[in-house]
Structures are given as C-alpha cells and as structure tokens.
Coordinates of C-alpha atoms in Angstrom, one line a residue:
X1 CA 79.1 95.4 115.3
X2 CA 81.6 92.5 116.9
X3 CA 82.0 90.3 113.7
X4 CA 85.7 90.7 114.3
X5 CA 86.0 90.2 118.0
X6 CA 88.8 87.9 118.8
X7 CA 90.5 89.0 115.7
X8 CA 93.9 90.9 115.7
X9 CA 94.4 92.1 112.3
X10 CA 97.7 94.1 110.6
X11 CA 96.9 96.6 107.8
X12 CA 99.5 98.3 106.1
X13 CA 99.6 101.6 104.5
X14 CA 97.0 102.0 107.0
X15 CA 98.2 106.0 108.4
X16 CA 95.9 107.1 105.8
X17 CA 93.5 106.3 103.0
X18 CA 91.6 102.8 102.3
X19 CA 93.9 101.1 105.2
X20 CA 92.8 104.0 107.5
X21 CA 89.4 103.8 106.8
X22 CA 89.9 99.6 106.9
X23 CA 91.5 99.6 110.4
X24 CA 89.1 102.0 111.4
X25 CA 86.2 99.6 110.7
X26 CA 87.9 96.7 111.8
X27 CA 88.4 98.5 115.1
X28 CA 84.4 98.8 115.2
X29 CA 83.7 95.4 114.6
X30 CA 86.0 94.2 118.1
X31 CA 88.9 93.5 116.1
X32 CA 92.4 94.5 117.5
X33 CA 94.1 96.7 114.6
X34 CA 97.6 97.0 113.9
X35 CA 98.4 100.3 112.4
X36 CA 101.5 99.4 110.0
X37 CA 103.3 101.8 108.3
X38 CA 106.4 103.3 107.2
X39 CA 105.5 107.0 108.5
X40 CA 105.9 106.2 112.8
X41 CA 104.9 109.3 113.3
X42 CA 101.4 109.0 111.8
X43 CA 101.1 105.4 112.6
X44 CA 101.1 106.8 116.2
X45 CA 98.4 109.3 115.7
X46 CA 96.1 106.7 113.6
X47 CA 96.5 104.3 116.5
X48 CA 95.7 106.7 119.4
X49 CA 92.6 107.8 117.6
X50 CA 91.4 104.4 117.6
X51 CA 92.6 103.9 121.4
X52 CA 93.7 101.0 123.9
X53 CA 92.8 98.0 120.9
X54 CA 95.1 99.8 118.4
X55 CA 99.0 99.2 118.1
X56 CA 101.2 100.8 115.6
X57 CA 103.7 99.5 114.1
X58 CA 106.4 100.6 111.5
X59 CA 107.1 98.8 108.9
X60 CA 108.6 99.4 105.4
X61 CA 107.3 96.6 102.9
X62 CA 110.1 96.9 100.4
X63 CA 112.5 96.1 103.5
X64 CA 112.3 92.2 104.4
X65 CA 114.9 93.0 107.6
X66 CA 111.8 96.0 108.3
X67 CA 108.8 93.7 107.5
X68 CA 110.7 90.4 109.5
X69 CA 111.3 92.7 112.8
X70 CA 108.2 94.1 113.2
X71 CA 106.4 91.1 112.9
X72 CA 108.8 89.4 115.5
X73 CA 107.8 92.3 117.6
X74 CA 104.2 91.6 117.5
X75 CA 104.1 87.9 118.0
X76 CA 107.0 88.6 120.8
X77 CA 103.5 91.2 122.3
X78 CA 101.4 89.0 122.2
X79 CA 99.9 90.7 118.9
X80 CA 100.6 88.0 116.2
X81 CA 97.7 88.9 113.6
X82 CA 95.3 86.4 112.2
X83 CA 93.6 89.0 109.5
X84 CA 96.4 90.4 107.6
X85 CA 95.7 93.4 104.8
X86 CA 97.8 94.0 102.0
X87 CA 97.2 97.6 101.5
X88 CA 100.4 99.9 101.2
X89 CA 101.7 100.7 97.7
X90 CA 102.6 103.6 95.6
X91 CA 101.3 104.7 92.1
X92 CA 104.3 107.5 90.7
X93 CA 102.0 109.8 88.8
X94 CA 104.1 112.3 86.6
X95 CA 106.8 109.5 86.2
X96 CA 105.0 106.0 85.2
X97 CA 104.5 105.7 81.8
X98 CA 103.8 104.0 78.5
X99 CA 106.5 101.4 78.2
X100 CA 108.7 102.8 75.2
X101 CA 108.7 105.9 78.0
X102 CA 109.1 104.5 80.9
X103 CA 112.2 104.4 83.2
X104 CA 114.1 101.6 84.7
X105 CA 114.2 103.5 87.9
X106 CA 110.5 104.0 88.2
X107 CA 109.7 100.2 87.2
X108 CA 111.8 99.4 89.6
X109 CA 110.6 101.3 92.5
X110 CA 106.9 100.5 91.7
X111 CA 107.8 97.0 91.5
X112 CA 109.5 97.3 94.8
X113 CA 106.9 98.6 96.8
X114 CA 103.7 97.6 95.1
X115 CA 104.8 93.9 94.5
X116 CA 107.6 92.9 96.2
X117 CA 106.4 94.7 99.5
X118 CA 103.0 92.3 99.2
X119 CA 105.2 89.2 98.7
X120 CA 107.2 90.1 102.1
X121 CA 103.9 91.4 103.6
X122 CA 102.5 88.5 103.0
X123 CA 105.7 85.4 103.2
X124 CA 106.0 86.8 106.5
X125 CA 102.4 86.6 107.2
X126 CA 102.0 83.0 106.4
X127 CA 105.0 82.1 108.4
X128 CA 102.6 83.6 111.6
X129 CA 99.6 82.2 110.7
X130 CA 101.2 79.1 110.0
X131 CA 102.0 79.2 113.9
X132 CA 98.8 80.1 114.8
X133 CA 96.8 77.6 113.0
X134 CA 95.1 79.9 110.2
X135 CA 94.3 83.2 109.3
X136 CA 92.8 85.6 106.5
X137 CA 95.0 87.7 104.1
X138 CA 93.4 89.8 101.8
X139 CA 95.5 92.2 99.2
X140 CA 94.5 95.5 97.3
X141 CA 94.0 95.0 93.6
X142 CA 93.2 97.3 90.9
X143 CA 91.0 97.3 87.8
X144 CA 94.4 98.7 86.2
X145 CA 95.5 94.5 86.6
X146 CA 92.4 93.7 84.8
X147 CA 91.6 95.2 82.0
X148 CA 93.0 98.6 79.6
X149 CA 92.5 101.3 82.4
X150 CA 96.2 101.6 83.0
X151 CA 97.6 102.0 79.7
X152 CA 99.6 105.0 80.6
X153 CA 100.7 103.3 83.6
X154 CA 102.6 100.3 82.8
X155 CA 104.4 99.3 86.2
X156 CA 101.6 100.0 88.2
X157 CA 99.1 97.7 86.1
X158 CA 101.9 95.3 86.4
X159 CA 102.6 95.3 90.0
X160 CA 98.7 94.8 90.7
X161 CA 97.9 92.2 87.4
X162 CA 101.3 90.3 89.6
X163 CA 99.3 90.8 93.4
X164 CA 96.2 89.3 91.8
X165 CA 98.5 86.2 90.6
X166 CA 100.0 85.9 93.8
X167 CA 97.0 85.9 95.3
X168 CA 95.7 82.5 93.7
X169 CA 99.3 80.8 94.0
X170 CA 99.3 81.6 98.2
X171 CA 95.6 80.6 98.5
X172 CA 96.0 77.1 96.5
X173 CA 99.8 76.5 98.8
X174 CA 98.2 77.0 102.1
X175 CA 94.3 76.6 101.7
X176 CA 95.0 73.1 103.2
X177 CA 96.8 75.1 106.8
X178 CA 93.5 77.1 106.9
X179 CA 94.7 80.2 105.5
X180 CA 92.6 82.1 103.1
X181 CA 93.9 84.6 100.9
X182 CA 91.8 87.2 98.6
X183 CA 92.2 90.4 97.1
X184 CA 89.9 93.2 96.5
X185 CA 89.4 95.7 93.7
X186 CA 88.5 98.9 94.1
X187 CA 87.8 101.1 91.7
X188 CA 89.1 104.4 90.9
X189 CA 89.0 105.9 94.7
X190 CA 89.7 109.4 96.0
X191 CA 92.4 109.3 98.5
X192 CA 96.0 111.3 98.4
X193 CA 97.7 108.3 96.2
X194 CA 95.6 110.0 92.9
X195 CA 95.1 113.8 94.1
X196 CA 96.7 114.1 90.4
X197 CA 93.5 112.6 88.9
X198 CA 91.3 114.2 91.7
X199 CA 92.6 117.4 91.3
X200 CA 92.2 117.9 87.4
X201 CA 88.4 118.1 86.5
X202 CA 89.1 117.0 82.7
X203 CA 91.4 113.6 84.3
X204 CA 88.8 113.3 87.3
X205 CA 86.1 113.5 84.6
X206 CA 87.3 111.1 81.8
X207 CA 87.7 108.4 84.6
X208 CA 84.5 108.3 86.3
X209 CA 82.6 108.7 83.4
X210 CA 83.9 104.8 82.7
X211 CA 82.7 103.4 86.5
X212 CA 78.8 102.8 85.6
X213 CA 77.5 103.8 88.9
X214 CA 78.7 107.1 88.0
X215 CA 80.9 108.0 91.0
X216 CA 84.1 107.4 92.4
X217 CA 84.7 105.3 94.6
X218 CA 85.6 106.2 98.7
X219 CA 87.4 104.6 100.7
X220 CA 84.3 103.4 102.9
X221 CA 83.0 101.4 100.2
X222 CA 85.6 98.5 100.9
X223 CA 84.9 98.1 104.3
X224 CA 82.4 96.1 104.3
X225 CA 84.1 93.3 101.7
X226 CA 86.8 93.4 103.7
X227 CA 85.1 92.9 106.9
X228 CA 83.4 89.7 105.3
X229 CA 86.8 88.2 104.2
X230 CA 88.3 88.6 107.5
X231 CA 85.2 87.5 109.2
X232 CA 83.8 83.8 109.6
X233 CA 81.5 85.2 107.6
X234 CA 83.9 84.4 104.3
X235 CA 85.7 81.2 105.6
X236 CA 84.3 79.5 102.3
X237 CA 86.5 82.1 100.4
X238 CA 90.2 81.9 99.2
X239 CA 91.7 82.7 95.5
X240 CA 89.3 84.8 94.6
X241 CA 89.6 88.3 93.5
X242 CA 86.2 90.8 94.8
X243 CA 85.6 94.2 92.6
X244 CA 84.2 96.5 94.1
X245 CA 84.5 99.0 91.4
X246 CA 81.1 100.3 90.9
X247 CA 80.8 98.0 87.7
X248 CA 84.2 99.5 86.1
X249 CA 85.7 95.8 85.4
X250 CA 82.3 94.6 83.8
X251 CA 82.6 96.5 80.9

C-alpha cells in the first residue's frame, strides 16, 4: 500500500482515537505522519510506534502562538505537510446541553477547541501549502452538524454544522492554488471522546439503533476515505462533505 508515498501529512488529535488510527494508516500507505497533539508525552509514544517516518509534534489548536510555532518548526525540518487532518476536538459530555441549559463557559470552550482550533489548524495550513504549491486538508465532521442527533448537545452540533461551513468557504478561496479541502463524517464511533455513550447500554443502545447498518462505527472505518482524499486518488474533490456513518445522515 504506497498511495501516500511522497506525502507528509499532520493529523491532530492524533495520540489516540480516529487520528491515531488515521496516522497509523497513512504511515502504511508511505506517507510521512506527523503526530500532533497537545499531550507530548503521548504524541511521543504514538510516533515511536510508527518509527523513523513519524514526527511528533505538540500543538494546542485553541493556541494560534501553539499552532503558528509548531508549524514553523516543521517547515524549518524539512517536514512542511501537504495532507493536513483536522481531527482534534472535544465533546463535554455531563456539561453540554440544551440551550436554555447551557453555560457560557462550556459554549465557549467547545467553540474554542472544536471550531476555532480547526480555523487555526487550518489558516496556518493554507499559509504552508500555499508555499508548497498545494495540498489536501480534510476536517472531522459530525452527523450532530447535519441533522437532529445533537439536540442535547447544542455547542458541539454547532462547532461541527460551523467546520462543515468552513470547509466550503476554504475549498472555493483556494481551489484555484491547488488546495483541496473536505471533511468527513463519521458516525457515532467508539473511542474515549463518548465512553459516556459507550459505557451506558440504554445511551449506547438508543444510538445505534438509529445508524442502519446496525453498528457503530470504529475508528478504521474512516481510513480508507481519508486515504482517498489525501491521495491523487481524490484530486477531483474539494468542498464536499463524505459520511461515512453507516447510513445515519440518510434518514
């Protein structure tokens, strides 16, 4: 598998969960993987698994000073990435709410992280790709942007309906400098962000029973989408947003 060779691609949030499992597949398809995230520690330990074509780098999105550094750091390497994922983000189970419940503090801190760490993740992307004559960004989405599922989650749904608008505004600015920029949608997928859900048969039950392939989704099953955007495979492909929700967003 080497439909990523030449590549050097940056996922964030990629210590664990869907970037983990992206990076990881990246790495198998020749690409050089950038293991960003705000945890050095397992950053380290994510990019020593993968081995000698694996860099960590820290980086906390809500941060511009964080997100502008570390990207000066990589192009100053010799590691300026051309495949950029969108990944990292929060979802504040317990404390997100309906909106006549919800607190400033925890709109604010979604939005921070969720939506205003993609915008830096990806301004400071296009400014490198810009450079390098092109690339591929592709962002996490969520069916909670898309239709009712996040009802009792009203900064979250807001922070992804707002990355799935910023994706079509980026695409349409910079199509015309060859860079390409998508986002994905998973469905409802079991990593540590919704071990709340997991966790309570009843919660786990009620959601799953709305995805029509019956299942929740894993963090493998975006790989391969993800592969294809960042490939040459997808160069045809910019503004558009990709489910791959087991049929949750046709309903």
């Amino acid at each position: 598998m080497t439909r990523l060779h030449g590549k050097t691609a940056l996922i964030t949030g990629s210590a664990s969960g869907i970037g983990r499992a992206v990076a990881d597949r990246f790495a198998r398809e020749g690409a050089r993987v950038i293991i960003a995230d705000r945890n050095a520690d397992a950053a380290a330990a994510v990019a020593a698994s993968i081995g000698e074509t694996a860099r960590a780098a820290v980086m906390d999105i809500s941060d511009e000073t964080s997100v502008a550094a570390a990207f000066a750091d990589l192009v100053t390497a010799g590691w300026s990435p051309d495949v950029v994922v969108a990944n990292a983000g929060v979802q504040l189970f317990g404390q997100d709410a309906k909106i006549a419940d919800l607190d400033l503090d925890v709109w604010r801190r979604t939005i921070d992280i969720n939506l205003t760490g993609t915008f830096l993740t990806v301004k400071h992307s296009v400014r490198a790709m810009l450079a390098a004559g092109g690339g591929s960004i592709i962002l996490t989405g969520s069916p909670t942007g898309l239709n009712g599922e996040g009802a009792d989650f009203t900064a979250y749904s807001a922070s992804k309906a707002g990355i799935h608008g910023l994706t079509r505004t980026v695409a349409a600015a910079y199509a015309a400098d060859g860079i390409r920029v998508n986002t994905v949608v998973p469905a409802y997928t079991e990593t540590g962000l919704v071990s709340t859900i997991s966790e309570d048969p009843e919660s786990r039950a009620a959601i799953v029973g709305r995805i029509p392939l019956g299942r929740a989704g894993t963090p493998t099953d975006v790989e391969g989408i993800m592969v294809f955007l960042a490939s040459a495979d997808g160069e045809f492909a910019t503004g558009a947003l990709f489910a791959v929700d087991g049929g949750m967003t046709s309903l």
